Short mmCIF file of N, CA, C and O in Angstrom, two decimals:
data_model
loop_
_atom_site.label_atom_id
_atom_site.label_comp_id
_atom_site.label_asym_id
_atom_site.label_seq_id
_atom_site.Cartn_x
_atom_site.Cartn_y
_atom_site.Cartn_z
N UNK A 1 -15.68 43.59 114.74
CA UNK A 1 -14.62 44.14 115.56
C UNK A 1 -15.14 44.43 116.97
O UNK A 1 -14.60 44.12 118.03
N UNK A 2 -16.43 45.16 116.77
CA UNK A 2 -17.01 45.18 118.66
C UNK A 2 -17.18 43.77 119.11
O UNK A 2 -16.53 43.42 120.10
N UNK A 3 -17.83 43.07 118.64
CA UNK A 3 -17.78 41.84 119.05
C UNK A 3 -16.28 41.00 120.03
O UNK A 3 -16.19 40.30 121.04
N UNK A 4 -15.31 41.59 118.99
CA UNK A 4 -14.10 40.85 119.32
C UNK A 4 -13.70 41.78 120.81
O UNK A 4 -13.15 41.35 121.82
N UNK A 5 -14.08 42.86 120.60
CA UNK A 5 -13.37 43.78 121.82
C UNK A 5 -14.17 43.13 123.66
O UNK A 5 -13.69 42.73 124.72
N UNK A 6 -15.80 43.43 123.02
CA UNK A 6 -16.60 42.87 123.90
C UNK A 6 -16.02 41.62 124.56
O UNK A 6 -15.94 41.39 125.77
N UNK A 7 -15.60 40.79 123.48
CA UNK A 7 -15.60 39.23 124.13
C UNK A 7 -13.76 39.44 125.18
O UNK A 7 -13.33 39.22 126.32
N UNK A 8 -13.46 39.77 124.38
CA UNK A 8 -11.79 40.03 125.11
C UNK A 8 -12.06 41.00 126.43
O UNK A 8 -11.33 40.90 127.41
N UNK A 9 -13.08 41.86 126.39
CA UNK A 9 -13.24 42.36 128.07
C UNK A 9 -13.90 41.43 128.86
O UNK A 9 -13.67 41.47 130.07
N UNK A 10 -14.53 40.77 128.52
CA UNK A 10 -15.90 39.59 129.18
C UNK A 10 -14.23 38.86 129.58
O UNK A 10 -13.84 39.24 130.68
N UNK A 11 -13.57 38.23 129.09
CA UNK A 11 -12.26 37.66 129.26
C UNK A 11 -11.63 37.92 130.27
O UNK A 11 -11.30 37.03 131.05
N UNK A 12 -11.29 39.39 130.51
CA UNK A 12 -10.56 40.09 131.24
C UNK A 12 -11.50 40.16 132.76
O UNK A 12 -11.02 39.99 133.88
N UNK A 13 -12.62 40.41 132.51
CA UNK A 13 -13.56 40.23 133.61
C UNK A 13 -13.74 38.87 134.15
O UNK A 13 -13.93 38.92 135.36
N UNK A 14 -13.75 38.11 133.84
CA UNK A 14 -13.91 36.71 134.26
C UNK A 14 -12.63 36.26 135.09
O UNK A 14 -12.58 35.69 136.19
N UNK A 15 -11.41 36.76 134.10
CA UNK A 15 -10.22 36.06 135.10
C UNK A 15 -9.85 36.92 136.28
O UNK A 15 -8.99 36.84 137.16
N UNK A 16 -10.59 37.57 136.06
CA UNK A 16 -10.41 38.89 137.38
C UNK A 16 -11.56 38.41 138.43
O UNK A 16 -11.41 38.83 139.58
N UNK A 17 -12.63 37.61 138.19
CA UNK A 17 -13.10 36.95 139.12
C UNK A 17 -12.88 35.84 139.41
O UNK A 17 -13.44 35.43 140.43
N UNK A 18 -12.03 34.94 138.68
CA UNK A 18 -11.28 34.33 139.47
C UNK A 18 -9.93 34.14 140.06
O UNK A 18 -9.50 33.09 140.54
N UNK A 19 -9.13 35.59 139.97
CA UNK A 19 -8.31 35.71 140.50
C UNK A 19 -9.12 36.43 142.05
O UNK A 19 -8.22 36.69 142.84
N UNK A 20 -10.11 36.69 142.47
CA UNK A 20 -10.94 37.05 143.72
C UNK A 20 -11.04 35.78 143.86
O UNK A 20 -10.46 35.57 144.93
N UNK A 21 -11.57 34.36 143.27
CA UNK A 21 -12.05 33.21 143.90
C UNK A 21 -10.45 32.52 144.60
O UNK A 21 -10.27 32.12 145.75
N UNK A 22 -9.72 32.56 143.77
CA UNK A 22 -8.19 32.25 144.37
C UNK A 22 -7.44 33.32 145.53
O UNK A 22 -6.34 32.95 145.94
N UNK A 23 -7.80 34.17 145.87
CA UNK A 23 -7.15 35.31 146.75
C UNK A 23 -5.84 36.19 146.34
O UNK A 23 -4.89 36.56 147.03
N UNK A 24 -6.11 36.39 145.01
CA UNK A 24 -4.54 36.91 143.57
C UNK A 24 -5.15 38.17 143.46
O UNK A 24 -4.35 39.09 143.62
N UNK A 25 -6.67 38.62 143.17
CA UNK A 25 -7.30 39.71 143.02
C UNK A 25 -6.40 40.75 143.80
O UNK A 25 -5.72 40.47 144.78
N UNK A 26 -6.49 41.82 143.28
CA UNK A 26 -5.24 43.01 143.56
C UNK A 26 -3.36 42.86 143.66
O UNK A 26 -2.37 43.53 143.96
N UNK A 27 -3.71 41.54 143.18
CA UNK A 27 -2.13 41.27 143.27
C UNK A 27 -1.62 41.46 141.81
O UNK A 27 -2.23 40.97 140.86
N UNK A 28 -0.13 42.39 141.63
CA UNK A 28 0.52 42.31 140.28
C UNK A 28 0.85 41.07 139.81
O UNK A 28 1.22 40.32 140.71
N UNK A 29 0.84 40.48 138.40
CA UNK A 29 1.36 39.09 138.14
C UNK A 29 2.36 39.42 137.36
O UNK A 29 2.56 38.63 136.44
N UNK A 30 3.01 40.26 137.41
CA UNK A 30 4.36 40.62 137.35
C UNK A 30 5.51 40.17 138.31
O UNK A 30 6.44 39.36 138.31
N UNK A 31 4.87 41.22 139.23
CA UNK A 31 6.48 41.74 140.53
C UNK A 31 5.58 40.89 142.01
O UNK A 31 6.03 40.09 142.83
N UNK A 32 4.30 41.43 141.89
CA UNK A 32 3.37 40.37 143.21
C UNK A 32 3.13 41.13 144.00
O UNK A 32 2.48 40.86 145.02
N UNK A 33 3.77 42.72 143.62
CA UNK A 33 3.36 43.73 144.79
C UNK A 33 1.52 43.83 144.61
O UNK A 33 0.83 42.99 144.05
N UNK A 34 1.22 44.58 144.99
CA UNK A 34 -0.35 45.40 145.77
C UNK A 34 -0.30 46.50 144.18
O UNK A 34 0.51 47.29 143.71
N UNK A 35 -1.69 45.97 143.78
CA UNK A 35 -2.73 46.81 142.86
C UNK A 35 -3.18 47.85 143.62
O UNK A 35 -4.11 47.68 144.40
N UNK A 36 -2.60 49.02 143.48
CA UNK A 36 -3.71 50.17 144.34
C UNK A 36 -5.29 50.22 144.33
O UNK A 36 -5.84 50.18 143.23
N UNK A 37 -5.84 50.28 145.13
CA UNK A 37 -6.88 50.69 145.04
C UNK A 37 -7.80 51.52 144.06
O UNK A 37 -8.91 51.24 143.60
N UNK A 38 -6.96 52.69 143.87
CA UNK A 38 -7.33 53.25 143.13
C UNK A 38 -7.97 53.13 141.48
O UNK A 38 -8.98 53.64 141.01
N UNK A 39 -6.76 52.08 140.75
CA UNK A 39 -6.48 51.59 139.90
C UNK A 39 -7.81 50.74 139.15
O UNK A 39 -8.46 50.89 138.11
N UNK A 40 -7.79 49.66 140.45
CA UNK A 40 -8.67 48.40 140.63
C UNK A 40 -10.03 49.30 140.23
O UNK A 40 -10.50 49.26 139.09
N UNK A 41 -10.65 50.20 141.43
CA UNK A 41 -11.37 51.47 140.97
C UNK A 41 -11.49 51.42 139.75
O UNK A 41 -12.28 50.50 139.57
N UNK A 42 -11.10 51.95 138.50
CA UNK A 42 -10.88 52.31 137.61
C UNK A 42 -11.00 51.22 136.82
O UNK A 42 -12.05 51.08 136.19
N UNK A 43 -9.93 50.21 136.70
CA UNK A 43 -10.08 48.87 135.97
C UNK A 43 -10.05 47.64 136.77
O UNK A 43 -8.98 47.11 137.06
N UNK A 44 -11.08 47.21 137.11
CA UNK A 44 -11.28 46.30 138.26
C UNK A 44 -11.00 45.26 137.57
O UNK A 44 -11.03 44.26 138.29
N UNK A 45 -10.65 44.96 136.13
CA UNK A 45 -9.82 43.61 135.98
C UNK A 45 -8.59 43.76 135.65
O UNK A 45 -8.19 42.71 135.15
N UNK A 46 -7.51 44.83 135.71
CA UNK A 46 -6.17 45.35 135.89
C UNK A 46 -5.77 43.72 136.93
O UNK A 46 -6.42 43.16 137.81
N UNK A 47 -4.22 43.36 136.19
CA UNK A 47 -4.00 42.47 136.67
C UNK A 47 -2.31 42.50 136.79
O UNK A 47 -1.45 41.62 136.89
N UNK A 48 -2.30 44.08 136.71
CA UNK A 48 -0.54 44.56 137.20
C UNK A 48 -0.63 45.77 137.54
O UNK A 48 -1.58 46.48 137.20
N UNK A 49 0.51 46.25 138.37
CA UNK A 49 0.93 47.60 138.70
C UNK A 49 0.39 48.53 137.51
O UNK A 49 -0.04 48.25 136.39
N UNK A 50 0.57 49.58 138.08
CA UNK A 50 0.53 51.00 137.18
C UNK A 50 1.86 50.56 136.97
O UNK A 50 1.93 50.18 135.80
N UNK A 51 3.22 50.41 137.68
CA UNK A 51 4.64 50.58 137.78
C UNK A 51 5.09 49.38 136.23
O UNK A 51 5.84 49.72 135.31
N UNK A 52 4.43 48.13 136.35
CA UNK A 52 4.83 46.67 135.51
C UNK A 52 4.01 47.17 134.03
O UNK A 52 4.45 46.97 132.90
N UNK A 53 2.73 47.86 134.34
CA UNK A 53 1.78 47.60 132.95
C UNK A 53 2.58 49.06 132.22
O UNK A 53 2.72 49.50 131.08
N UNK A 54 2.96 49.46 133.53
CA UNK A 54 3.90 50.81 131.85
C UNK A 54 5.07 50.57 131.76
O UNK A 54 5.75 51.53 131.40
N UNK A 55 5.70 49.47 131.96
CA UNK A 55 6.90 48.63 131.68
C UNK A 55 6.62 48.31 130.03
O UNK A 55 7.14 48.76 129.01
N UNK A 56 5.43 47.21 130.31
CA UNK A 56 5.09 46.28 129.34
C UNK A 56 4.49 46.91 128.31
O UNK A 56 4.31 46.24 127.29
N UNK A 57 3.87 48.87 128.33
CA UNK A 57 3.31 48.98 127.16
C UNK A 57 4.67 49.96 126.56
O UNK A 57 4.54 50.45 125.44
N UNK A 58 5.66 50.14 127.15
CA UNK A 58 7.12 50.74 127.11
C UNK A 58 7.58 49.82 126.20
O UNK A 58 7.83 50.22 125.06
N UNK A 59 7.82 48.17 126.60
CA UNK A 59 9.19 47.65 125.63
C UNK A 59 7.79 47.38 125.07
O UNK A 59 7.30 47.40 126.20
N UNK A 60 6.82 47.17 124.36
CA UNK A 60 5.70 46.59 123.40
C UNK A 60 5.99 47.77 122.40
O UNK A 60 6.13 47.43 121.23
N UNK A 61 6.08 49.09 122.69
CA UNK A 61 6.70 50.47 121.73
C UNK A 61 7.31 50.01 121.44
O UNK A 61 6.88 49.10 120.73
N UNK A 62 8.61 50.03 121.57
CA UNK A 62 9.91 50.00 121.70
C UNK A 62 10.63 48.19 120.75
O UNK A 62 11.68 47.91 120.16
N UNK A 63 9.38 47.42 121.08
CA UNK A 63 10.07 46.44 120.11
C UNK A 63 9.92 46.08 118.82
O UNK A 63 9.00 46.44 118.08
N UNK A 64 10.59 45.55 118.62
CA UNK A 64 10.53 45.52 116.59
C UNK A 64 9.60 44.94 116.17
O UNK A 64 8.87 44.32 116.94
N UNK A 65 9.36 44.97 114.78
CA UNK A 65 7.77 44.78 113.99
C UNK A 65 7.71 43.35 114.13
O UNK A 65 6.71 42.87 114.65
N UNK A 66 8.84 42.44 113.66
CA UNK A 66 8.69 40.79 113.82
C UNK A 66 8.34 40.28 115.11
O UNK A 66 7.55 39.34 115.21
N UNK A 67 8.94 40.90 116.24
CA UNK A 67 8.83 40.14 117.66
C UNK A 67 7.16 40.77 118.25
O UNK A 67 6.50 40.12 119.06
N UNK A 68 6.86 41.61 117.90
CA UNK A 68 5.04 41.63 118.04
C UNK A 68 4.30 40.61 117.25
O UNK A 68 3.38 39.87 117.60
N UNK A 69 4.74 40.70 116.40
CA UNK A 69 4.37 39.53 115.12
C UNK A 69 4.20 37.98 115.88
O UNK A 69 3.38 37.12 115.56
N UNK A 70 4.99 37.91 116.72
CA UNK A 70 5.59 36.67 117.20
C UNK A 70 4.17 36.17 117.89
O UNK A 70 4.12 35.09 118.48
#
């Protein structure tokens, strides 16, 4: 299970350096607005708003057991 977590952040880190090699780094891939600073800070491979990623962990609650399944 660490293994799996490890490799899925190594993941998250990687496309976060190449969203810096493309010029996307701090950009939401949601809405396209501006990653705060702050955020990036914090999770420098965050690859949406504070505003979009508590959208998405909102309806991910909120939706039914089959369509996670999906």
């Amino acid at each position: 299970r660490i293994n799996r977590l490890d490799y899925r952040q190594l993941k998250l880190v990687e496309a976060a350096l190449a969203r810096m090699d493309s010029e996307h780094y701090g950009v939401c891939m949601d809405c396209g607005g501006p990653i705060s600073a702050r955020r990036l800070e914090a999770i420098p491979w965050a690859n949406r708003c504070i505003a979009c990623q508590e959208h998405l962990s909102s309806a991910r609650d909120s939706a039914p057991l089959d369509e996670l399944a999906a």
